């Protein structure tokens, strides 16, 4: 029981990272940024690549985060920005194409196989008769708490946070009131992509594997969280991450042989959408 | 190039044409973006596989039933679409694709990851179709589907789809029942994709869950988008390009998804209306569509 809850917390934390960044992007631009999961995978793969090249662990991660963040900004500045006024389907389809190309590119550059994240963490595992939590799980929980706290401060206490919230509320109105919307969106992508890459690295660490298609399932599963959280609500996304993880863990625990956990996540989303189309914490739009 | 090889590529191209036309009814005509079209394709294929292999049913009866089943499932899957729209719908269809493939993969009845083997080739008067006859058979269906979609685009159904696509709320406000047209769109798309699934399954004589995963849906989407969303010939051109390209670029087989992805991205960048759509725009000018949108706005009073 306790073990299941702890497992769900770790799983939920892994959703938080990618879903919060996605919520940030979706909240402002209202486009389904599927390629977000491409950045998630890039973060993990690039960190492992740098580490294997001989960079120190911390430096490899920091470098990967920086590069991933700018990759996210590049995706916005290079692609989405030019098609925003062409209807909703164009950026969506472009994003799907980008993600497909990214995954294949990683496979070509780093090979198709799974590789371990072979690093020794100088942290103790938690081991009691009723509970086992690896040090990597502890790391994931701690980092998530810190990230959520920092993000909260950023959004609520800084000028950038104010701009981000204004743009998320109404992009054109924010622009009319003198917010530099283009730069704010770029910052949104910067922060979101950084979080996605961090999520990829932490999951890579926790599972001790990284591989080119590791973003496939998160690419749409993160959207399950964004939908559950009510499209654009950061708090909703965080809460929804943990709810989804709990539902998945307990359904798998009770009738695990029936369907894989990802299918359960989607079924949860579809059923919820039928009854509450605006998401768990969403406001009715329009 | 041997004849059999040519025939096989032709059969795949024609099946993809049916699939692309089917998805275009949803996206291009009714404006309902689905990223899980491979699910319908898979349901048609699996339904026919189960009926012929597990129940020993005659091919022609199985054809009828499998197409009806996928149409019915299309209708059922259309039901969530009545409540959700736009981005929510996209996500729901991705989810549906995932759930359907998981069911194929995990339920013993459907053969699990090993799929179902030994589907019969259709036969007429105790004569089983040869590869060449099968290609002609698929050709007949493709022509029928093209004629059907062409006919559809001239009926009142298309008008309902048009108003649904341009502005759902405005359509509702002038008395167009959007749920009804959404159900039409999903049912028609389900029927056509089910037919494609049936044709594909009985050509391959095997079905695996892997044949109907999310990347396959992206492939179908590529055909529609590259060819031209909302046009009749666009999906046909798209199907030829997407099916034939990997054959022409045999040496580049390892880069298939990369090439697909880049084609999608750059088509969206430079030709957001696709190849056929852009050519049409060159000839007729963009004024036509602008004028029509303006007209709908006036009618809706918005």
Coordinates of C-alpha atoms in Angstrom, one line a residue, chain B residues 31-275:
Chain B
X31 CA -12.9 19.8 -40.0
X32 CA -12.5 17.1 -37.4
X33 CA -8.8 16.4 -36.9
X34 CA -8.1 12.8 -36.1
X35 CA -4.7 11.5 -35.3
X36 CA -5.8 8.0 -34.7
X37 CA -7.0 6.9 -38.1
X38 CA -5.0 3.7 -38.1
X39 CA -7.4 2.5 -35.4
X40 CA -10.3 2.3 -37.9
X41 CA -8.0 0.7 -40.4
X42 CA -7.0 -1.9 -37.8
X43 CA -10.6 -2.5 -36.8
X44 CA -11.6 -3.3 -40.4
X45 CA -8.6 -5.6 -40.8
X46 CA -9.0 -7.4 -37.4
X47 CA -12.8 -7.8 -37.8
X48 CA -12.3 -9.5 -41.1
X49 CA -9.5 -11.6 -39.8
X50 CA -11.5 -12.8 -36.8
X51 CA -14.6 -13.5 -38.9
X52 CA -12.8 -15.5 -41.6
X53 CA -10.1 -17.3 -39.6
X54 CA -11.8 -17.8 -36.2
X55 CA -15.4 -18.2 -37.4
X56 CA -14.6 -19.7 -40.8
X57 CA -16.9 -17.1 -42.5
X58 CA -17.1 -16.6 -46.3
X59 CA -14.9 -13.7 -47.5
X60 CA -17.8 -11.7 -49.0
X61 CA -19.9 -11.9 -45.9
X62 CA -16.9 -11.0 -43.8
X63 CA -16.2 -8.0 -46.1
X64 CA -19.7 -6.7 -45.6
X65 CA -19.6 -7.3 -41.8
X66 CA -16.1 -5.9 -41.2
X67 CA -16.9 -2.7 -43.1
X68 CA -20.2 -2.4 -41.1
X69 CA -18.3 -3.0 -37.8
X70 CA -15.7 -0.3 -38.5
X71 CA -18.5 2.1 -39.5
X72 CA -20.3 1.3 -36.3
X73 CA -17.1 1.7 -34.3
X74 CA -16.6 5.0 -36.1
X75 CA -20.0 6.0 -35.0
X76 CA -19.3 5.0 -31.4
X77 CA -15.9 6.8 -31.5
X78 CA -17.8 9.8 -32.9
X79 CA -19.8 10.0 -29.8
X80 CA -17.0 11.5 -27.7
X81 CA -16.4 13.8 -30.6
X82 CA -19.9 15.2 -30.1
X83 CA -18.8 16.5 -26.7
X84 CA -15.2 17.5 -27.3
X85 CA -13.8 19.6 -30.1
X86 CA -10.6 20.8 -31.6
X87 CA -7.5 20.0 -29.5
X88 CA -9.4 17.8 -27.1
X89 CA -10.6 15.7 -30.1
X90 CA -7.1 15.4 -31.4
X91 CA -6.0 14.0 -28.1
X92 CA -9.0 11.7 -27.7
X93 CA -8.3 10.2 -31.2
X94 CA -4.6 9.6 -30.3
X95 CA -5.9 7.9 -27.1
X96 CA -8.3 5.8 -29.0
X97 CA -5.6 4.7 -31.4
X98 CA -3.4 3.7 -28.4
X99 CA -6.2 1.9 -26.6
X100 CA -7.3 -0.1 -29.8
X101 CA -3.7 -1.2 -30.4
X102 CA -3.3 -2.2 -26.7
X103 CA -6.5 -4.3 -27.0
X104 CA -5.1 -6.1 -30.1
X105 CA -1.9 -6.6 -28.3
X106 CA -3.1 -7.8 -24.9
X107 CA -6.3 -9.7 -25.6
X108 CA -5.7 -13.4 -26.3
X109 CA -8.7 -13.6 -28.6
X110 CA -7.0 -11.3 -31.1
X111 CA -3.8 -13.4 -31.0
X112 CA -1.7 -10.9 -29.0
X113 CA 1.5 -9.6 -30.4
X114 CA 1.6 -12.6 -32.9
X115 CA -1.6 -11.4 -34.6
X116 CA -3.8 -13.6 -36.7
X117 CA -2.4 -15.7 -39.5
X118 CA -3.8 -17.4 -42.6
X119 CA -6.4 -15.1 -43.8
X120 CA -8.0 -16.4 -47.1
X121 CA -7.7 -14.6 -50.4
X122 CA -11.2 -13.8 -51.6
X123 CA -12.5 -16.2 -54.2
X124 CA -15.3 -16.0 -56.9
X125 CA -16.9 -19.2 -58.3
X126 CA -14.4 -21.4 -56.4
X127 CA -11.5 -19.5 -58.0
X128 CA -9.2 -17.8 -55.5
X129 CA -7.9 -14.4 -56.7
X130 CA -4.4 -14.3 -58.0
X131 CA -2.2 -11.3 -57.2
X132 CA -3.1 -9.7 -60.5
X133 CA -6.8 -10.3 -60.0
X134 CA -6.6 -9.0 -56.5
X135 CA -5.0 -5.8 -57.8
X136 CA -7.9 -5.4 -60.2
X137 CA -10.3 -6.1 -57.4
X138 CA -8.7 -3.3 -55.3
X139 CA -8.7 -1.0 -58.3
X140 CA -12.5 -1.5 -58.6
X141 CA -13.0 -0.6 -54.9
X142 CA -10.7 2.5 -55.2
X143 CA -12.7 3.8 -58.2
X144 CA -15.9 3.2 -56.3
X145 CA -14.6 5.0 -53.3
X146 CA -13.4 8.0 -55.4
X147 CA -16.8 8.2 -57.1
X148 CA -18.5 8.0 -53.7
X149 CA -16.5 10.8 -52.2
X150 CA -17.0 12.9 -55.3
X151 CA -20.7 12.3 -55.1
X152 CA -20.6 13.1 -51.3
X153 CA -19.0 16.5 -52.0
X154 CA -22.0 17.4 -54.1
X155 CA -24.7 16.6 -51.6
X156 CA -26.2 18.5 -48.8
X157 CA -24.0 16.5 -46.4
X158 CA -21.0 18.4 -47.7
X159 CA -22.7 21.7 -47.0
X160 CA -23.3 20.6 -43.4
X161 CA -19.6 19.6 -43.2
X162 CA -18.5 23.0 -44.6
X163 CA -20.4 25.0 -42.0
X164 CA -19.1 22.6 -39.3
X165 CA -15.5 23.2 -40.4
X166 CA -15.7 26.9 -40.9
X167 CA -17.3 27.7 -37.6
X168 CA -19.0 25.2 -35.4
X169 CA -20.7 27.7 -33.1
X170 CA -21.9 29.8 -36.1
X171 CA -23.2 26.6 -37.7
X172 CA -25.2 25.8 -34.6
X173 CA -26.6 29.3 -34.4
X174 CA -28.1 29.0 -38.0
X175 CA -29.6 25.7 -37.2
X176 CA -27.1 23.2 -38.5
X177 CA -27.0 20.2 -36.1
X178 CA -23.3 19.8 -35.6
X179 CA -23.6 16.5 -33.7
X180 CA -25.4 14.9 -36.6
X181 CA -22.8 15.9 -39.2
X182 CA -20.0 14.9 -36.9
X183 CA -21.6 11.5 -36.7
X184 CA -22.0 11.3 -40.4
X185 CA -18.3 12.2 -40.8
X186 CA -17.1 9.6 -38.3
X187 CA -19.3 6.9 -39.7
X188 CA -18.3 7.5 -43.3
X189 CA -14.6 7.7 -42.4
X190 CA -15.0 4.5 -40.4
X191 CA -16.7 2.6 -43.2
X192 CA -14.0 3.6 -45.8
X193 CA -11.1 3.0 -43.5
X194 CA -12.6 -0.4 -42.6
X195 CA -12.8 -1.3 -46.3
X196 CA -9.1 -0.3 -46.6
X197 CA -8.4 -2.5 -43.6
X198 CA -10.2 -5.5 -45.1
X199 CA -8.5 -5.1 -48.5
X200 CA -5.1 -4.8 -46.8
X201 CA -5.6 -7.8 -44.4
X202 CA -6.7 -10.2 -47.2
X203 CA -3.8 -9.1 -49.4
X204 CA -1.2 -9.6 -46.7
X205 CA -3.1 -12.7 -45.3
X206 CA -1.8 -11.7 -41.8
X207 CA -2.6 -9.0 -39.3
X208 CA -0.3 -7.8 -36.5
X209 CA -1.0 -5.0 -33.9
X210 CA 2.1 -3.2 -35.1
X211 CA 0.5 -2.5 -38.4
X212 CA -2.0 -0.1 -36.9
X213 CA 0.1 1.9 -34.4
X214 CA 0.2 5.7 -34.1
X215 CA 3.1 6.3 -36.7
X216 CA 0.8 4.6 -39.2
X217 CA -1.8 7.3 -38.4
X218 CA 0.9 9.9 -39.0
X219 CA 1.6 8.3 -42.4
X220 CA -2.1 8.6 -43.4
X221 CA -2.1 12.2 -42.2
X222 CA 1.0 12.9 -44.2
X223 CA -0.8 11.8 -47.4
X224 CA -3.7 14.1 -46.8
X225 CA -1.7 17.1 -45.8
X226 CA 1.0 16.8 -48.5
X227 CA -1.6 16.2 -51.2
X228 CA -4.0 18.9 -50.1
X229 CA -6.5 19.0 -47.3
X230 CA -10.1 19.2 -48.5
X231 CA -9.5 18.5 -52.2
X232 CA -10.6 15.3 -53.9
X233 CA -7.3 14.7 -55.8
X234 CA -5.0 15.8 -53.0
X235 CA -5.3 12.6 -51.0
X236 CA -4.7 10.6 -54.1
X237 CA -1.6 12.5 -55.0
X238 CA -0.5 12.3 -51.4
X239 CA -1.0 8.5 -51.3
X240 CA 1.1 8.0 -54.4
X241 CA 3.9 10.2 -53.1
X242 CA 4.0 8.7 -49.6
X243 CA 3.7 5.1 -50.9
X244 CA 6.0 5.4 -53.9
X245 CA 8.7 7.6 -52.3
X246 CA 10.1 4.9 -50.0
X247 CA 10.2 2.6 -53.0
X248 CA 12.0 5.2 -55.1
X249 CA 14.3 6.1 -52.2
X250 CA 15.1 2.5 -51.4
X251 CA 18.6 3.4 -50.3
X252 CA 17.0 5.8 -47.8
X253 CA 14.8 3.3 -46.2
X254 CA 16.4 3.8 -42.8
X255 CA 15.5 7.5 -43.0
X256 CA 11.8 6.9 -43.7
X257 CA 10.3 8.7 -40.6
X258 CA 12.8 11.5 -40.9
X259 CA 11.8 12.1 -44.5
X260 CA 8.1 11.9 -43.7
X261 CA 8.6 14.3 -40.8
X262 CA 10.5 16.8 -42.9
X263 CA 8.0 16.5 -45.8
X264 CA 5.2 17.3 -43.4
X265 CA 7.1 20.2 -41.8
X266 CA 8.1 21.8 -45.0
X267 CA 4.8 21.3 -46.7
X268 CA 3.2 23.1 -43.8
X269 CA 5.8 25.8 -44.1
X270 CA 5.7 26.5 -47.8
X271 CA 2.4 25.0 -49.0
X272 CA 0.0 24.9 -46.1
X273 CA -2.7 23.9 -48.5
X274 CA -0.8 20.9 -49.9
X275 CA 0.4 20.3 -53.5

